[in-house]
Short mmCIF file of C-alpha atoms in Angstrom, two decimals:
data_model
loop_
_atom_site.label_atom_id
_atom_site.label_comp_id
_atom_site.label_asym_id
_atom_site.label_seq_id
_atom_site.Cartn_x
_atom_site.Cartn_y
_atom_site.Cartn_z
CA MET M 1 0.00 0.00 0.00
CA ILE M 2 1.27 3.47 -0.95
CA VAL M 3 0.49 4.93 2.49
CA PHE M 4 2.46 2.24 4.29
CA ARG M 5 5.42 2.67 1.97
CA TYR M 6 5.29 6.39 2.70
CA LEU M 7 5.30 5.79 6.47
CA ILE M 8 8.18 3.32 6.24
CA ARG M 9 10.18 5.72 4.06
CA GLU M 10 9.68 8.53 6.56
CA ILE M 11 10.88 6.36 9.43
CA LEU M 12 13.95 5.04 7.61
CA THR M 13 14.92 8.45 6.26
CA THR M 14 14.81 10.06 9.70
CA MET M 15 16.55 7.07 11.26
CA SER M 16 19.35 7.26 8.69
CA ALA M 17 19.97 10.92 9.49
CA VAL M 18 20.07 10.22 13.24
CA THR M 19 22.34 7.20 12.68
CA GLY M 20 24.77 9.26 10.63
CA ILE M 21 25.05 11.95 13.32
CA LEU M 22 25.47 9.49 16.19
CA LEU M 23 27.93 7.37 14.24
CA LEU M 24 30.00 10.42 13.39
CA VAL M 25 30.21 11.41 17.06
CA ILE M 26 31.07 7.94 18.37
CA MET M 27 33.53 7.08 15.61
CA GLY M 28 35.15 10.49 15.99
CA ASN M 29 35.70 9.83 19.68
CA ARG M 30 37.18 6.39 18.98
CA PHE M 31 39.36 7.80 16.19
CA ILE M 32 40.83 10.38 18.57
CA ARG M 33 41.68 7.64 21.07
CA TYR M 34 43.35 5.53 18.40
CA PHE M 35 45.16 8.54 17.00
CA SER M 36 46.64 9.26 20.44
CA ASP M 37 47.87 5.64 20.53
CA VAL M 38 49.49 6.17 17.13
CA ALA M 39 51.19 9.31 18.45
CA GLU M 40 52.52 7.26 21.37
CA GLY M 41 53.94 4.72 18.93
CA ASP M 42 51.70 1.82 19.99
CA PHE M 43 50.93 0.95 16.37
CA PRO M 44 51.44 2.52 12.91
CA ALA M 45 48.89 4.88 11.37
CA SER M 46 48.32 2.41 8.53
CA LEU M 47 46.26 0.25 10.92
CA LEU M 48 43.77 3.03 11.75
CA GLY M 49 41.42 2.28 8.88
CA SER M 50 41.10 -1.45 9.59
CA LEU M 51 40.69 -0.90 13.33
CA MET M 52 37.85 1.57 12.77
CA LEU M 53 36.20 -0.73 10.22
CA PHE M 54 36.17 -3.73 12.56
CA HIS M 55 34.79 -1.54 15.37
CA LEU M 56 31.85 -0.43 13.20
CA PRO M 57 29.46 -3.32 14.11
CA SER M 58 29.94 -2.64 17.83
CA PHE M 59 28.95 0.98 17.21
CA LEU M 60 25.93 0.08 15.09
CA GLN M 61 24.49 -2.41 17.59
CA LEU M 62 24.18 0.42 20.12
CA ILE M 63 23.25 3.22 17.74
CA LEU M 64 20.56 1.56 15.62
CA PRO M 65 18.00 0.86 18.41
CA LEU M 66 18.23 4.47 19.60
CA ALA M 67 18.23 5.85 16.04
CA PHE M 68 15.15 3.81 15.10
CA PHE M 69 13.40 4.93 18.30
CA LEU M 70 14.13 8.58 17.55
CA GLY M 71 13.28 8.05 13.88
CA ILE M 72 9.71 7.02 14.77
CA LEU M 73 9.33 9.86 17.26
CA LEU M 74 10.52 12.53 14.85
CA ALA M 75 8.91 11.19 11.67
CA TYR M 76 5.48 10.47 13.12
CA GLY M 77 5.63 13.61 15.25
CA GLN M 78 6.01 15.68 12.09
CA LEU M 79 3.12 13.81 10.47
CA TYR M 80 0.89 14.64 13.43
CA LEU M 81 1.87 18.32 13.29
CA ASN M 82 1.08 18.42 9.55
CA SER M 83 -2.31 16.77 10.27
CA GLU M 84 -1.39 13.89 7.96
CA MET M 85 -2.21 11.36 10.66
CA THR M 86 -5.62 12.98 11.05
CA VAL M 87 -6.23 12.55 7.32
CA LEU M 88 -5.16 8.90 7.51
CA ALA M 89 -7.56 8.31 10.41
CA ALA M 90 -10.38 9.94 8.43
CA CYS M 91 -9.60 7.57 5.55
CA GLY M 92 -9.98 4.56 7.81
CA VAL M 93 -6.34 3.90 8.68
CA SER M 94 -6.49 2.73 12.29
CA PRO M 95 -3.65 2.93 14.85
CA ALA M 96 -3.39 -0.86 14.64
CA ARG M 97 -2.61 -0.67 10.92
CA ILE M 98 -0.04 2.06 11.54
CA LEU M 99 1.53 -0.22 14.15
CA SER M 100 1.60 -3.12 11.69
CA ALA M 101 3.22 -0.88 9.07
CA SER M 102 5.86 0.15 11.60
CA CYS M 103 6.62 -3.46 12.48
CA TRP M 104 8.21 -4.16 9.09
CA PRO M 105 11.09 -1.70 9.44
CA ALA M 106 11.31 -2.68 13.12
CA LEU M 107 11.77 -6.31 12.12
CA LEU M 108 14.43 -5.30 9.60
CA MET M 109 16.33 -3.26 12.19
CA ALA M 110 16.04 -6.07 14.74
CA CYS M 111 17.64 -8.45 12.23
CA VAL M 112 20.45 -5.97 11.48
CA VAL M 113 21.11 -5.33 15.18
CA GLY M 114 20.97 -9.07 15.87
CA ALA M 115 23.50 -9.77 13.11
CA CYS M 116 25.82 -7.15 14.59
CA SER M 117 25.51 -8.23 18.22
CA LEU M 118 25.46 -12.01 17.66
CA TRP M 119 28.03 -12.30 14.89
CA LEU M 120 29.76 -9.22 13.48
CA THR M 121 30.70 -7.48 16.75
CA PRO M 122 32.53 -10.41 18.40
CA ALA M 123 34.24 -11.21 15.10
CA GLY M 124 35.32 -7.58 14.62
CA LEU M 125 36.54 -7.15 18.21
CA THR M 126 38.48 -10.42 17.94
CA GLN M 127 40.14 -9.23 14.74
CA ASN M 128 41.08 -5.90 16.33
CA GLU M 129 42.48 -7.61 19.42
CA LYS M 130 44.46 -9.98 17.22
CA THR M 131 45.84 -7.10 15.14
CA LEU M 132 46.93 -5.10 18.20
CA THR M 133 48.45 -8.17 19.86
CA GLU M 134 50.44 -9.03 16.75
CA GLN M 135 51.60 -5.43 16.54
CA GLN M 136 52.86 -5.54 20.13
CA GLU M 137 54.66 -8.81 19.43
CA LYS M 138 56.29 -7.52 16.27
CA ALA M 139 57.49 -4.24 17.84
CA ASP M 140 57.53 -2.78 14.34
CA PHE M 141 59.83 0.24 14.09
CA SER M 142 57.58 1.76 11.42
CA ALA M 143 55.39 2.94 14.31
CA LEU M 144 58.12 5.25 15.62
CA THR M 145 57.49 8.97 15.75
CA PRO M 146 60.58 10.98 14.70
CA GLY M 147 62.18 13.10 17.40
CA ARG M 148 60.58 11.34 20.37
CA PHE M 149 61.78 8.76 22.90
CA GLN M 150 59.40 5.80 22.73
CA LYS M 151 59.13 2.48 24.53
CA LEU M 152 59.12 -0.38 22.04
CA GLY M 153 59.17 -3.78 23.69
CA ASP M 154 62.01 -3.80 26.24
CA ARG M 155 63.89 -1.03 24.43
CA THR M 156 63.70 2.76 24.52
CA ILE M 157 64.17 4.07 20.98
CA TYR M 158 64.91 7.52 19.60
CA ALA M 159 65.20 8.29 15.89
CA GLU M 160 65.76 11.75 14.52
CA ARG M 161 64.16 10.84 11.22
CA VAL M 162 62.04 7.91 10.01
CA GLU M 163 61.29 7.49 6.32
CA GLN M 164 57.58 7.45 5.53
CA GLY M 165 56.26 3.98 4.79
CA SER M 166 59.41 2.11 5.86
CA SER M 167 61.47 1.22 8.90
CA ARG M 168 64.62 3.05 7.77
CA MET M 169 65.83 5.53 10.38
CA GLU M 170 68.55 8.13 10.81
CA ASN M 171 70.51 9.12 13.95
CA VAL M 172 69.23 6.25 16.05
CA PHE M 173 69.62 5.91 19.83
CA ILE M 174 68.65 2.71 21.69
CA ALA M 175 68.71 2.12 25.45
CA GLU M 176 68.11 -1.34 26.89
CA GLN M 177 68.92 -3.56 29.86
CA THR M 178 70.47 -7.02 29.61
CA ARG M 179 72.16 -9.57 31.88
CA ASN M 180 75.81 -10.57 31.73
CA GLU M 181 77.18 -14.08 32.27
CA GLN M 182 77.06 -13.60 36.03
CA GLY M 183 73.41 -12.58 35.90
CA GLN M 184 74.15 -8.97 36.74
CA ARG M 185 72.16 -6.17 35.16
CA VAL M 186 73.95 -4.25 32.42
CA ASP M 187 72.75 -1.01 30.83
CA VAL M 188 73.47 -0.90 27.10
CA LEU M 189 73.42 2.26 24.98
CA THR M 190 73.64 1.87 21.23
CA GLN M 191 73.73 4.65 18.66
CA GLY M 192 74.16 4.73 14.93
CA LYS M 193 73.96 7.17 12.06
CA SER M 194 71.34 5.06 10.31
CA GLY M 195 69.40 1.86 10.74
CA TYR M 196 66.72 -0.33 9.28
CA GLN M 197 64.70 -3.41 10.14
CA THR M 198 65.08 -6.63 8.15
CA THR M 199 63.85 -10.23 8.34
CA ASP M 200 65.90 -13.37 7.75
CA PRO M 201 63.97 -15.36 5.11
CA ASP M 202 65.37 -18.66 6.39
CA ASN M 203 63.94 -18.57 9.93
CA ASP M 204 61.79 -15.41 9.95
CA SER M 205 64.02 -13.86 12.61
CA ARG M 206 63.93 -10.06 12.66
CA PHE M 207 67.01 -7.87 13.04
CA LEU M 208 67.67 -4.19 13.58
CA VAL M 209 70.73 -3.27 11.52
CA LEU M 210 72.67 -0.13 12.52
CA SER M 211 75.64 1.41 10.74
CA ASP M 212 78.50 3.75 11.75
CA GLY M 213 77.94 3.83 15.48
CA THR M 214 78.98 2.73 18.96
CA ARG M 215 77.65 0.32 21.57
CA GLU M 216 78.49 0.99 25.22
CA SER M 217 77.80 -1.36 28.12
CA VAL M 218 78.07 -0.46 31.80
CA ARG M 219 77.04 -2.22 34.99
CA PRO M 220 75.35 0.07 37.56
CA GLY M 221 77.83 0.88 40.33
CA SER M 222 80.84 -0.05 38.25
CA ARG M 223 83.43 2.41 36.95
CA VAL M 224 84.32 0.17 34.02
CA ALA M 225 82.46 0.44 30.72
CA GLU M 226 82.84 -1.46 27.48
CA GLN M 227 82.68 0.32 24.14
CA LEU M 228 82.27 -1.23 20.73
CA VAL M 229 82.75 0.83 17.58
CA PHE M 230 81.13 -0.71 14.54
CA ASP M 231 80.53 -0.11 10.87
CA THR M 232 77.52 -2.46 10.85
CA TYR M 233 75.79 -3.97 13.84
CA ALA M 234 72.77 -6.30 13.75
CA ALA M 235 70.66 -6.81 16.88
CA ARG M 236 68.15 -9.62 16.90
CA LEU M 237 64.65 -8.50 17.84
CA GLU M 238 62.84 -10.87 20.15
CA ASN M 239 59.10 -11.19 19.73
CA GLY M 240 57.02 -9.61 22.47
CA THR M 241 55.12 -11.51 25.10
CA ALA M 242 51.75 -9.88 24.44
CA GLN M 243 48.91 -12.41 24.28
CA MET M 244 45.30 -12.07 23.30
CA ASP M 245 42.79 -12.71 26.08
CA VAL M 246 40.99 -15.64 24.50
CA ASP M 247 38.76 -16.06 27.58
CA ASP M 248 37.19 -12.61 27.24
CA VAL M 249 33.45 -13.21 26.72
CA GLU M 250 33.18 -10.14 24.49
CA LEU M 251 35.47 -11.88 21.99
CA GLN M 252 33.74 -15.26 22.14
CA PRO M 253 31.49 -16.21 19.19
CA THR M 254 27.84 -16.69 20.06
CA TRP M 255 27.85 -20.41 19.31
CA ARG M 256 30.54 -20.89 21.95
CA LEU M 257 28.59 -18.89 24.52
CA LEU M 258 25.62 -21.20 23.98
CA GLY M 259 27.65 -24.10 25.34
CA ASP M 260 29.12 -22.16 28.26
CA ASP M 261 27.19 -22.26 31.54
CA SER M 262 29.29 -19.67 33.37
CA ASP M 263 27.62 -16.51 34.68
CA LYS M 264 29.74 -14.23 32.47
CA ALA M 265 28.88 -16.21 29.33
CA ARG M 266 25.16 -16.24 30.16
CA ALA M 267 25.21 -12.48 30.82
CA ALA M 268 27.03 -11.79 27.54
CA LEU M 269 24.62 -13.99 25.57
CA GLN M 270 21.52 -12.37 27.08
CA TRP M 271 22.97 -8.91 26.39
CA ARG M 272 23.51 -9.74 22.71
CA ILE M 273 19.96 -11.00 22.35
CA SER M 274 18.60 -8.03 24.29
CA LEU M 275 19.98 -5.49 21.82
CA ALA M 276 17.86 -6.99 19.04
CA LEU M 277 14.85 -7.49 21.33
CA MET M 278 14.90 -3.79 22.24
CA VAL M 279 13.88 -2.70 18.74
CA PRO M 280 10.27 -4.00 18.63
CA ILE M 281 9.68 -3.02 22.27
CA LEU M 282 10.95 0.51 21.61
CA THR M 283 8.65 0.64 18.58
CA MET M 284 5.64 -0.03 20.83
CA ILE M 285 6.75 2.77 23.14
CA ALA M 286 7.59 5.26 20.39
CA LEU M 287 4.28 5.09 18.51
CA PRO M 288 2.03 6.57 21.24
CA LEU M 289 4.73 9.00 22.38
CA SER M 290 5.02 10.40 18.84
CA ARG M 291 1.47 11.82 19.00
CA ALA M 292 1.59 15.58 19.10
CA ASN M 293 -0.54 18.58 18.25
CA PRO M 294 0.53 22.03 17.02
CA ARG M 295 0.15 23.50 20.49
CA GLN M 296 2.56 20.97 22.01
CA GLY M 297 5.20 21.13 19.31
CA ARG M 298 7.21 18.39 17.68
CA PHE M 299 9.52 17.79 20.62
CA ALA M 300 6.95 17.91 23.43
CA LYS M 301 7.26 14.22 24.30
CA MET M 302 10.90 13.84 23.35
CA MET M 303 12.15 14.26 26.90
CA PRO M 304 9.87 11.54 28.42
CA ALA M 305 10.83 9.24 25.55
CA ILE M 306 14.57 9.79 26.11
CA ILE M 307 14.10 9.19 29.86
CA LEU M 308 12.36 5.89 29.14
CA TYR M 309 15.13 4.84 26.76
CA VAL M 310 17.89 5.75 29.22
CA ALA M 311 16.07 3.87 31.99
CA TYR M 312 15.64 0.84 29.71
CA MET M 313 19.32 0.75 28.71
CA SER M 314 20.58 1.47 32.24
CA LEU M 315 18.50 -1.33 33.75
CA LEU M 316 19.75 -3.77 31.11
CA LEU M 317 23.37 -2.83 31.83
CA ALA M 318 22.82 -3.14 35.59
CA ALA M 319 21.14 -6.52 35.16
CA GLN M 320 23.97 -7.72 32.92
CA ASP M 321 26.54 -6.79 35.57
CA ALA M 322 24.44 -8.51 38.24
CA VAL M 323 24.17 -11.72 36.22
CA SER M 324 27.87 -11.62 35.35
CA SER M 325 28.85 -11.25 39.02
CA GLY M 326 26.45 -14.00 40.12
CA SER M 327 24.25 -11.76 42.26
CA LEU M 328 21.26 -12.28 39.91
CA PRO M 329 20.29 -15.80 38.77
CA THR M 330 20.81 -16.46 35.07
CA SER M 331 17.32 -17.98 34.89
CA ILE M 332 15.94 -14.52 35.63
CA GLY M 333 18.55 -12.48 33.87
CA LEU M 334 17.55 -9.55 31.68
CA TRP M 335 14.14 -10.89 30.63
CA PRO M 336 11.99 -9.21 33.34
CA ILE M 337 13.23 -5.80 32.18
CA HIS M 338 12.06 -6.50 28.63
CA ALA M 339 8.72 -7.70 29.99
CA VAL M 340 8.24 -4.53 32.05
CA PHE M 341 8.95 -2.19 29.14
CA ALA M 342 6.84 -4.29 26.78
CA LEU M 343 3.96 -3.82 29.24
CA ILE M 344 4.68 -0.08 29.34
CA GLY M 345 4.53 0.00 25.54
CA ALA M 346 1.26 -1.97 25.49
CA TRP M 347 -0.26 0.34 28.12
CA LEU M 348 0.79 3.44 26.16
CA LEU M 349 -0.74 2.00 22.98
CA TYR M 350 -3.99 1.18 24.78
CA ARG M 351 -4.13 4.62 26.40
CA SER M 352 -3.44 6.28 23.03
CA SER M 353 -6.28 4.34 21.34
CA GLN M 354 -8.66 5.34 24.12
CA TYR M 355 -8.04 9.00 23.28
CA GLY M 356 -9.08 8.73 19.67
CA GLY M 357 -6.25 6.94 17.92
CA ALA M 358 -4.76 9.09 15.19
CA ARG M 359 -7.06 12.02 15.45
#
């Protein structure tokens, strides 16, 4: 029906605008955090794009329920102010039919949110964690910022200049601590005019090769120091000890959580399902709250709607923490909260129909 397609288009158009704004804000905040990590030398800037991409599903699973909720409020609120809902009611379009028309985009959004929360988000977070862990293990010198002392593995590195897109450096200074044959700590300072990172193709061992420099070793408290002058010096780079937390429930795929009876796994599973379940319940709440008249204005009921949404989300988060810590039985879990807000939505729909439906 043309009218239903019109209503659905209004909802999705408004929701898309709200999603774009919220996504820009959240991704901008995450980008700033990652960019500060790049400035600290934790990983190279070339990884920024992939890290943001794999974080996208985790952003969408939180943004889409709120964006769809606001989309209904704003779209239908405008239709009420323009008296279009009054015309639809005069033509025999009942509130029940408007609700049924709204259920189709709600079902679509629930499927999208469910795909994000149940599949894409854990897969994306796992990929990001794997990428960052591998970066810490590699201690890639391409992440160095020229002119700054940076901690890279167990070494403190300074390079006056680093060529863009490579690991070749100029005026390199390296400070590290080792142990001598007697097990005593030795401070080692190495400097060279230039250096680069290379990998042995035979055993995949990585080396930092310096040229035209000196290497000085001194034991704290000793007056004797050793100095080595070299034309070329190769230092083997040991892989880091960083490991990915494979037991983190946020990184576990949903199928694995289904077979895990621990409180944390149950809480994580119920949270993932809850994000998709929120969409149809929020639709029931948004429809009656979107009713407005010209005297009230378009945003008259926006504040009560936002308060309900914040209360809904806050209670879900609190219940998830309670289930995860074992203070709330998993058999109860998050489901009573959904039941309460579904009843609120049903009561609001009934109360709205008692006051004349769409008139």
